[in-house]
Short mmCIF file of N, CA, C and O in Angstrom, two decimals:
data_model
loop_
_atom_site.label_atom_id
_atom_site.label_comp_id
_atom_site.label_asym_id
_atom_site.label_seq_id
_atom_site.Cartn_x
_atom_site.Cartn_y
_atom_site.Cartn_z
N MET N 1 -31.46 -13.05 -191.63
CA MET N 1 -32.70 -12.64 -191.58
C MET N 1 -32.85 -13.11 -189.67
O MET N 1 -32.48 -14.42 -190.16
N ASP N 2 -33.43 -12.33 -189.63
CA ASP N 2 -34.08 -13.33 -188.01
C ASP N 2 -34.67 -13.82 -188.13
O ASP N 2 -35.81 -14.25 -188.81
N PRO N 3 -34.46 -14.97 -187.75
CA PRO N 3 -35.17 -16.32 -187.52
C PRO N 3 -36.56 -16.76 -186.87
O PRO N 3 -37.02 -16.77 -187.43
N LEU N 4 -36.62 -15.51 -186.41
CA LEU N 4 -38.19 -15.20 -186.10
C LEU N 4 -38.61 -14.25 -187.31
O LEU N 4 -40.25 -14.28 -186.56
N GLU N 5 -38.33 -14.33 -188.02
CA GLU N 5 -38.49 -13.23 -189.10
C GLU N 5 -39.62 -14.77 -190.43
O GLU N 5 -39.05 -15.20 -190.41
N THR N 6 -40.47 -13.67 -191.02
CA THR N 6 -41.62 -14.50 -191.46
C THR N 6 -41.11 -13.76 -193.34
O THR N 6 -42.03 -12.56 -193.10
N PRO N 7 -41.14 -14.50 -194.13
CA PRO N 7 -40.72 -14.12 -195.11
C PRO N 7 -42.90 -13.46 -195.62
O PRO N 7 -43.43 -14.22 -195.08
N ASP N 8 -42.62 -12.48 -196.26
CA ASP N 8 -44.05 -12.24 -196.20
C ASP N 8 -44.79 -13.46 -197.57
O ASP N 8 -45.66 -13.71 -197.69
N LYS N 9 -43.89 -13.86 -198.44
CA LYS N 9 -44.45 -15.59 -199.63
C LYS N 9 -45.00 -16.40 -198.32
O LYS N 9 -45.52 -17.51 -198.56
N ASP N 10 -44.44 -16.60 -197.15
CA ASP N 10 -44.74 -17.86 -195.89
C ASP N 10 -45.58 -16.99 -194.52
O ASP N 10 -46.65 -18.36 -194.60
N LEU N 11 -46.38 -16.15 -195.24
CA LEU N 11 -47.40 -15.76 -194.48
C LEU N 11 -48.47 -16.32 -194.21
O LEU N 11 -49.98 -17.11 -193.69
N PRO N 12 -49.31 -16.40 -196.19
CA PRO N 12 -50.73 -16.95 -195.69
C PRO N 12 -50.02 -19.00 -195.37
O PRO N 12 -51.12 -19.24 -194.89
N LEU N 13 -49.17 -19.47 -195.43
CA LEU N 13 -48.88 -20.35 -195.21
C LEU N 13 -49.25 -20.41 -193.16
O LEU N 13 -49.60 -21.03 -192.94
N ARG N 14 -48.35 -19.05 -192.76
CA ARG N 14 -48.44 -19.33 -191.52
C ARG N 14 -49.39 -20.05 -190.81
O ARG N 14 -51.02 -19.69 -189.87
N ASP N 15 -50.94 -18.23 -191.27
CA ASP N 15 -51.70 -18.23 -191.00
C ASP N 15 -53.01 -19.66 -191.06
O ASP N 15 -53.74 -19.12 -190.39
N ASP N 16 -52.73 -19.61 -192.27
CA ASP N 16 -52.84 -21.11 -192.59
C ASP N 16 -53.34 -22.68 -190.95
O ASP N 16 -53.54 -23.09 -190.34
N ILE N 17 -51.69 -22.37 -191.30
CA ILE N 17 -51.40 -23.38 -189.77
C ILE N 17 -51.56 -22.48 -188.30
O ILE N 17 -52.40 -23.88 -187.48
N ARG N 18 -51.62 -21.30 -188.31
CA ARG N 18 -52.89 -20.71 -187.12
C ARG N 18 -54.06 -21.12 -187.15
O ARG N 18 -54.10 -21.59 -186.50
N LEU N 19 -54.82 -20.86 -188.64
CA LEU N 19 -56.38 -21.29 -188.19
C LEU N 19 -56.34 -23.18 -187.52
O LEU N 19 -57.29 -23.21 -187.23
N LEU N 20 -55.83 -23.56 -188.68
CA LEU N 20 -55.25 -25.27 -187.86
C LEU N 20 -55.31 -25.43 -186.70
O LEU N 20 -55.89 -26.42 -186.28
N GLY N 21 -54.53 -24.55 -186.42
CA GLY N 21 -54.27 -25.33 -184.50
C GLY N 21 -55.41 -24.92 -183.98
O GLY N 21 -55.62 -25.30 -182.89
N ARG N 22 -56.06 -23.17 -183.90
CA ARG N 22 -56.78 -23.28 -183.32
C ARG N 22 -58.67 -24.12 -183.46
O ARG N 22 -58.57 -24.85 -182.33
N ILE N 23 -58.13 -24.53 -184.92
CA ILE N 23 -59.31 -25.63 -184.92
C ILE N 23 -59.49 -26.89 -184.39
O ILE N 23 -59.94 -27.07 -183.37
N LEU N 24 -58.20 -27.18 -184.19
CA LEU N 24 -57.96 -28.48 -183.62
C LEU N 24 -57.68 -28.36 -181.51
O LEU N 24 -58.07 -29.62 -181.33
N GLY N 25 -57.40 -26.76 -181.70
CA GLY N 25 -57.33 -27.10 -179.69
C GLY N 25 -58.56 -26.59 -179.35
O GLY N 25 -59.48 -27.23 -178.84
N ASP N 26 -59.71 -26.51 -180.35
CA ASP N 26 -61.16 -26.64 -180.63
C ASP N 26 -61.79 -27.87 -179.63
O ASP N 26 -63.08 -28.27 -179.34
N THR N 27 -60.84 -28.48 -180.93
CA THR N 27 -61.90 -29.49 -181.11
C THR N 27 -60.66 -30.52 -179.83
O THR N 27 -61.09 -31.53 -179.38
N VAL N 28 -60.12 -30.36 -179.19
CA VAL N 28 -59.67 -30.75 -178.24
C VAL N 28 -59.90 -30.95 -176.90
O VAL N 28 -60.45 -31.85 -176.03
N ARG N 29 -60.84 -29.85 -176.89
CA ARG N 29 -61.02 -28.69 -175.58
C ARG N 29 -62.16 -29.82 -175.94
O ARG N 29 -63.22 -29.83 -174.25
N SER N 30 -63.31 -29.45 -176.54
CA SER N 30 -64.33 -30.60 -176.64
C SER N 30 -64.64 -31.91 -176.50
O SER N 30 -65.51 -32.29 -175.42
N GLN N 31 -63.34 -32.36 -176.80
CA GLN N 31 -62.98 -34.13 -176.95
C GLN N 31 -62.49 -34.64 -176.49
O GLN N 31 -63.01 -35.70 -175.01
N GLU N 32 -61.24 -33.63 -175.60
CA GLU N 32 -60.58 -34.00 -174.26
C GLU N 32 -60.86 -33.76 -172.62
O GLU N 32 -59.84 -34.08 -171.74
N GLY N 33 -61.28 -31.91 -173.28
CA GLY N 33 -61.95 -31.57 -171.84
C GLY N 33 -60.45 -30.07 -172.15
O GLY N 33 -59.64 -30.72 -172.22
N GLU N 34 -61.22 -29.39 -171.15
CA GLU N 34 -60.43 -28.42 -170.70
C GLU N 34 -58.68 -28.85 -169.83
O GLU N 34 -58.28 -28.04 -170.61
N PRO N 35 -59.01 -29.56 -169.13
CA PRO N 35 -57.39 -29.65 -168.29
C PRO N 35 -56.66 -30.30 -169.68
O PRO N 35 -55.10 -29.73 -169.07
N VAL N 36 -56.92 -31.30 -170.91
CA VAL N 36 -55.73 -32.00 -171.82
C VAL N 36 -55.57 -30.62 -172.75
O VAL N 36 -54.10 -30.25 -172.65
N PHE N 37 -56.27 -29.80 -172.96
CA PHE N 37 -55.98 -28.82 -173.71
C PHE N 37 -54.59 -27.31 -172.82
O PHE N 37 -54.15 -26.64 -173.18
N ALA N 38 -55.72 -27.50 -171.36
CA ALA N 38 -53.95 -26.42 -170.53
C ALA N 38 -52.79 -27.25 -171.01
O ALA N 38 -52.32 -25.98 -170.73
N ILE N 39 -52.81 -28.35 -170.73
CA ILE N 39 -51.59 -28.96 -170.38
C ILE N 39 -50.55 -29.23 -171.63
O ILE N 39 -49.95 -28.48 -171.90
N VAL N 40 -51.78 -28.88 -172.78
CA VAL N 40 -51.01 -28.43 -174.81
C VAL N 40 -50.90 -26.99 -174.35
O VAL N 40 -49.18 -27.10 -174.61
N GLU N 41 -51.19 -26.58 -174.68
CA GLU N 41 -50.94 -25.27 -174.23
C GLU N 41 -49.91 -24.51 -173.45
O GLU N 41 -49.21 -24.15 -173.73
N HIS N 42 -50.00 -25.11 -172.30
CA HIS N 42 -48.73 -25.12 -171.59
C HIS N 42 -47.45 -24.95 -171.86
O HIS N 42 -46.08 -24.99 -172.49
N ILE N 43 -47.53 -26.91 -172.88
CA ILE N 43 -46.10 -27.24 -173.03
C ILE N 43 -45.88 -26.78 -174.20
O ILE N 43 -44.64 -26.22 -174.87
N ARG N 44 -46.58 -26.23 -175.31
CA ARG N 44 -46.38 -25.58 -176.49
C ARG N 44 -45.96 -24.24 -176.19
O ARG N 44 -44.68 -23.68 -176.85
N GLN N 45 -46.43 -23.33 -175.59
CA GLN N 45 -45.62 -22.02 -174.86
C GLN N 45 -44.53 -22.27 -174.07
O GLN N 45 -43.46 -21.32 -174.50
N THR N 46 -44.38 -23.73 -173.19
CA THR N 46 -43.16 -23.97 -172.83
C THR N 46 -42.37 -24.03 -173.61
O THR N 46 -41.01 -23.14 -173.85
N SER N 47 -42.37 -25.02 -174.67
CA SER N 47 -41.36 -24.82 -176.16
C SER N 47 -41.37 -23.71 -176.47
O SER N 47 -39.98 -23.90 -176.75
N ILE N 48 -42.20 -23.22 -177.48
CA ILE N 48 -41.81 -21.94 -177.94
C ILE N 48 -40.33 -21.06 -177.28
O ILE N 48 -39.28 -20.64 -177.67
N ARG N 49 -40.82 -20.43 -175.39
CA ARG N 49 -39.91 -19.75 -174.93
C ARG N 49 -38.77 -20.77 -174.79
O ARG N 49 -37.79 -19.73 -174.96
N PHE N 50 -38.55 -21.86 -174.74
CA PHE N 50 -37.55 -22.57 -174.95
C PHE N 50 -35.92 -22.13 -176.01
O PHE N 50 -35.31 -22.42 -176.14
N HIS N 51 -37.07 -22.84 -176.96
CA HIS N 51 -36.22 -22.93 -178.00
C HIS N 51 -36.29 -21.29 -178.69
O HIS N 51 -35.01 -20.65 -179.11
N ARG N 52 -36.95 -19.94 -178.68
CA ARG N 52 -36.94 -19.33 -179.42
C ARG N 52 -35.12 -18.17 -178.59
O ARG N 52 -34.82 -17.50 -179.08
N GLU N 53 -35.80 -18.19 -177.01
CA GLU N 53 -35.24 -17.58 -176.71
C GLU N 53 -33.79 -18.58 -175.52
O GLU N 53 -32.97 -17.77 -174.80
N GLU N 54 -33.67 -19.77 -175.74
CA GLU N 54 -32.90 -20.51 -175.11
C GLU N 54 -33.17 -20.24 -173.18
O GLU N 54 -32.19 -20.30 -172.52
N ASP N 55 -34.67 -20.38 -172.69
CA ASP N 55 -34.00 -20.27 -172.18
C ASP N 55 -34.01 -21.86 -170.81
O ASP N 55 -34.95 -22.20 -171.14
N GLU N 56 -33.56 -21.02 -170.13
CA GLU N 56 -33.03 -22.74 -168.74
C GLU N 56 -34.34 -22.92 -168.20
O GLU N 56 -34.60 -23.64 -168.01
N ALA N 57 -34.68 -21.97 -167.76
CA ALA N 57 -36.07 -21.99 -166.91
C ALA N 57 -36.92 -22.74 -167.89
O ALA N 57 -37.72 -23.45 -167.20
N ALA N 58 -37.31 -22.37 -169.22
CA ALA N 58 -38.12 -23.41 -169.11
C ALA N 58 -37.97 -24.51 -169.82
O ALA N 58 -38.72 -25.28 -169.62
N ARG N 59 -36.78 -24.74 -170.38
CA ARG N 59 -36.28 -26.42 -170.30
C ARG N 59 -36.58 -27.09 -169.08
O ARG N 59 -37.54 -28.23 -169.06
N HIS N 60 -36.17 -26.71 -167.70
CA HIS N 60 -36.36 -27.40 -166.26
C HIS N 60 -37.92 -26.96 -166.28
O HIS N 60 -38.49 -28.19 -166.21
N GLU N 61 -39.46 -26.58 -167.05
CA GLU N 61 -39.76 -25.59 -166.58
C GLU N 61 -40.97 -27.08 -167.63
O GLU N 61 -41.70 -28.22 -166.99
N LEU N 62 -40.29 -27.26 -168.39
CA LEU N 62 -40.68 -28.72 -169.60
C LEU N 62 -40.84 -29.37 -169.35
O LEU N 62 -41.43 -30.99 -169.12
N GLU N 63 -39.05 -30.48 -168.84
CA GLU N 63 -39.37 -31.32 -168.45
C GLU N 63 -39.85 -31.32 -166.86
O GLU N 63 -40.57 -33.07 -167.02
N ALA N 64 -40.29 -30.83 -165.90
CA ALA N 64 -40.90 -31.61 -164.58
C ALA N 64 -42.38 -31.01 -165.14
O ALA N 64 -43.64 -32.18 -164.94
N THR N 65 -42.75 -30.62 -166.63
CA THR N 65 -44.12 -30.72 -166.53
C THR N 65 -44.42 -32.23 -167.08
O THR N 65 -45.62 -33.12 -167.25
N LEU N 66 -43.34 -32.74 -168.77
CA LEU N 66 -43.81 -33.63 -168.98
C LEU N 66 -43.42 -34.74 -168.53
O LEU N 66 -44.48 -36.16 -168.17
N ASN N 67 -42.41 -35.05 -166.97
CA ASN N 67 -41.96 -36.10 -165.93
C ASN N 67 -43.29 -36.66 -165.54
O ASN N 67 -43.81 -37.23 -164.89
N SER N 68 -44.25 -35.23 -165.01
CA SER N 68 -45.05 -35.15 -163.61
C SER N 68 -46.69 -35.73 -164.79
O SER N 68 -47.19 -36.32 -163.87
N LEU N 69 -46.69 -35.94 -166.23
CA LEU N 69 -47.77 -36.46 -167.20
C LEU N 69 -48.04 -37.95 -166.58
O LEU N 69 -46.79 -38.88 -166.88
N SER N 70 -49.78 -38.76 -166.84
CA SER N 70 -49.61 -40.06 -166.60
C SER N 70 -49.28 -40.52 -168.07
O SER N 70 -49.14 -40.13 -169.19
N HIS N 71 -49.69 -41.70 -167.72
CA HIS N 71 -49.85 -42.57 -169.38
C HIS N 71 -51.14 -42.39 -170.25
O HIS N 71 -50.34 -42.06 -171.57
N ALA N 72 -52.46 -41.73 -169.26
CA ALA N 72 -53.61 -41.56 -170.32
C ALA N 72 -52.84 -40.35 -171.03
O ALA N 72 -53.17 -39.77 -172.03
N GLN N 73 -52.11 -39.30 -170.27
CA GLN N 73 -52.03 -37.76 -170.13
C GLN N 73 -51.15 -37.77 -171.17
O GLN N 73 -51.12 -37.24 -172.41
N ASN N 74 -50.35 -39.03 -171.13
CA ASN N 74 -48.90 -39.16 -172.17
C ASN N 74 -49.18 -39.11 -173.85
O ASN N 74 -49.92 -38.26 -174.56
N ILE N 75 -50.94 -39.58 -173.83
CA ILE N 75 -51.18 -40.30 -175.02
C ILE N 75 -51.68 -39.12 -175.41
O ILE N 75 -51.93 -39.06 -176.77
N GLN N 76 -53.00 -38.13 -175.03
CA GLN N 76 -53.69 -37.28 -175.55
C GLN N 76 -53.01 -36.63 -175.66
O GLN N 76 -52.96 -35.49 -177.15
N ILE N 77 -51.32 -35.65 -174.67
CA ILE N 77 -51.40 -35.22 -175.61
C ILE N 77 -49.91 -35.50 -176.67
O ILE N 77 -50.04 -34.54 -177.42
N ILE N 78 -48.98 -36.33 -177.06
CA ILE N 78 -48.64 -36.27 -178.20
C ILE N 78 -49.59 -37.17 -179.21
O ILE N 78 -49.21 -36.34 -180.64
N ARG N 79 -51.09 -37.55 -179.50
CA ARG N 79 -52.02 -37.37 -180.22
C ARG N 79 -52.45 -35.44 -180.74
O ARG N 79 -52.02 -35.43 -181.80
N ALA N 80 -52.28 -35.11 -179.42
CA ALA N 80 -52.94 -33.73 -180.46
C ALA N 80 -51.69 -32.69 -180.84
O ALA N 80 -51.53 -32.34 -181.66
N PHE N 81 -50.63 -33.33 -180.24
CA PHE N 81 -49.27 -33.12 -181.85
C PHE N 81 -49.46 -33.41 -182.81
O PHE N 81 -48.43 -33.51 -183.46
N SER N 82 -49.39 -34.75 -182.54
CA SER N 82 -49.38 -35.17 -183.74
C SER N 82 -50.48 -35.04 -184.69
O SER N 82 -50.41 -34.45 -185.65
N TYR N 83 -51.89 -34.81 -184.49
CA TYR N 83 -52.69 -33.89 -184.89
C TYR N 83 -52.28 -33.10 -186.45
O TYR N 83 -52.34 -32.39 -187.21
N PHE N 84 -51.03 -31.73 -185.06
CA PHE N 84 -51.33 -30.40 -185.27
C PHE N 84 -49.67 -30.87 -186.56
O PHE N 84 -49.68 -29.71 -187.36
N SER N 85 -48.94 -31.63 -186.15
CA SER N 85 -48.00 -31.90 -187.25
C SER N 85 -48.30 -32.54 -188.61
O SER N 85 -48.36 -31.91 -189.21
N GLN N 86 -49.73 -33.44 -188.14
CA GLN N 86 -49.84 -33.79 -189.85
C GLN N 86 -51.11 -33.11 -190.62
O GLN N 86 -50.62 -32.44 -191.26
N LEU N 87 -51.05 -31.84 -189.82
CA LEU N 87 -52.47 -30.67 -190.13
C LEU N 87 -51.23 -29.44 -191.05
O LEU N 87 -51.78 -29.25 -192.01
N ALA N 88 -50.31 -29.04 -190.09
CA ALA N 88 -49.20 -28.19 -191.01
C ALA N 88 -48.45 -28.90 -192.21
O ALA N 88 -48.62 -28.16 -193.58
N ASN N 89 -48.05 -30.23 -191.54
CA ASN N 89 -47.83 -30.61 -193.42
C ASN N 89 -48.56 -30.62 -194.58
O ASN N 89 -48.28 -30.41 -195.89
N ILE N 90 -50.48 -30.94 -193.81
CA ILE N 90 -50.88 -31.29 -195.17
C ILE N 90 -51.06 -29.36 -195.67
O ILE N 90 -50.75 -29.69 -196.83
N ALA N 91 -51.16 -28.75 -194.97
CA ALA N 91 -51.17 -27.35 -195.23
C ALA N 91 -49.94 -26.72 -196.76
O ALA N 91 -50.12 -26.17 -196.82
N GLU N 92 -49.41 -27.55 -195.59
CA GLU N 92 -47.54 -26.67 -196.75
C GLU N 92 -47.87 -28.23 -198.11
O GLU N 92 -47.37 -27.46 -198.85
N ASP N 93 -48.50 -29.01 -197.93
CA ASP N 93 -48.64 -30.05 -199.49
C ASP N 93 -49.16 -29.02 -200.32
O ASP N 93 -48.91 -28.53 -201.35
N GLN N 94 -50.14 -28.90 -199.80
CA GLN N 94 -50.86 -28.04 -200.32
C GLN N 94 -50.78 -26.87 -201.14
O GLN N 94 -51.12 -26.76 -202.74
N ARG N 95 -49.72 -25.47 -200.34
CA ARG N 95 -50.03 -24.68 -201.24
C ARG N 95 -48.65 -24.86 -201.78
O ARG N 95 -48.13 -24.09 -202.67
N ARG N 96 -47.55 -26.32 -202.12
CA ARG N 96 -46.32 -26.62 -202.65
C ARG N 96 -47.00 -27.39 -204.39
O ARG N 96 -47.06 -26.74 -204.83
N HIS N 97 -47.85 -28.28 -204.13
CA HIS N 97 -48.88 -29.08 -204.96
C HIS N 97 -49.74 -27.47 -205.85
O HIS N 97 -49.93 -28.16 -206.46
N HIS N 98 -50.52 -26.88 -205.04
CA HIS N 98 -51.57 -25.93 -205.80
C HIS N 98 -51.46 -24.82 -206.08
O HIS N 98 -51.94 -24.02 -206.08
N GLY N 99 -50.49 -24.05 -205.47
CA GLY N 99 -49.87 -22.87 -205.22
C GLY N 99 -51.43 -22.28 -203.91
O GLY N 99 -51.26 -22.50 -203.31
N PRO N 100 -50.26 -20.98 -203.99
CA PRO N 100 -50.78 -19.90 -203.00
C PRO N 100 -52.31 -19.80 -202.51
O PRO N 100 -52.63 -19.87 -201.38
N ARG N 101 -53.91 -19.92 -203.15
CA ARG N 101 -55.00 -19.97 -203.03
C ARG N 101 -55.08 -21.16 -202.50
O ARG N 101 -56.72 -20.68 -202.50
N ALA N 102 -54.57 -22.59 -202.60
CA ALA N 102 -55.08 -23.53 -202.70
C ALA N 102 -55.73 -23.24 -200.66
O ALA N 102 -56.64 -24.22 -200.39
N CYS N 103 -55.29 -23.28 -200.54
CA CYS N 103 -55.65 -23.06 -198.74
C CYS N 103 -56.21 -21.90 -197.71
O CYS N 103 -56.51 -21.96 -197.00
N SER N 104 -56.42 -20.97 -198.94
CA SER N 104 -56.92 -19.56 -198.06
C SER N 104 -58.60 -19.68 -198.10
O SER N 104 -58.83 -20.76 -198.68
N ARG N 105 -58.89 -19.04 -197.16
CA ARG N 105 -59.82 -18.43 -196.68
C ARG N 105 -60.44 -17.51 -197.99
O ARG N 105 -60.06 -16.54 -197.93
N ALA N 106 -62.30 -17.85 -198.57
CA ALA N 106 -62.61 -17.02 -199.20
C ALA N 106 -63.14 -15.46 -198.54
O ALA N 106 -63.60 -15.74 -197.21
#
């Protein structure tokens, strides 16, 4: 199976994680500001490009971006990615322990 394909059974979880990511993005934007959100999005998109396509230019871009961040920006970025990881883990746990309808929206 192509690693980019998602089995049908995983689609509801992926949808839940995307919803949580959008909500977190809105929260980051409102609490930390548009510039921090833009950095998080840039890092996220560049990381995906590097991971999925093994794009060396993306790796260099990612390194340059990360190396350019101030200490305060590092904290904000790490916090955003940590929250996303925690939310994704909670969504996975809910699906595993409570069945496929646990996280679904009505």
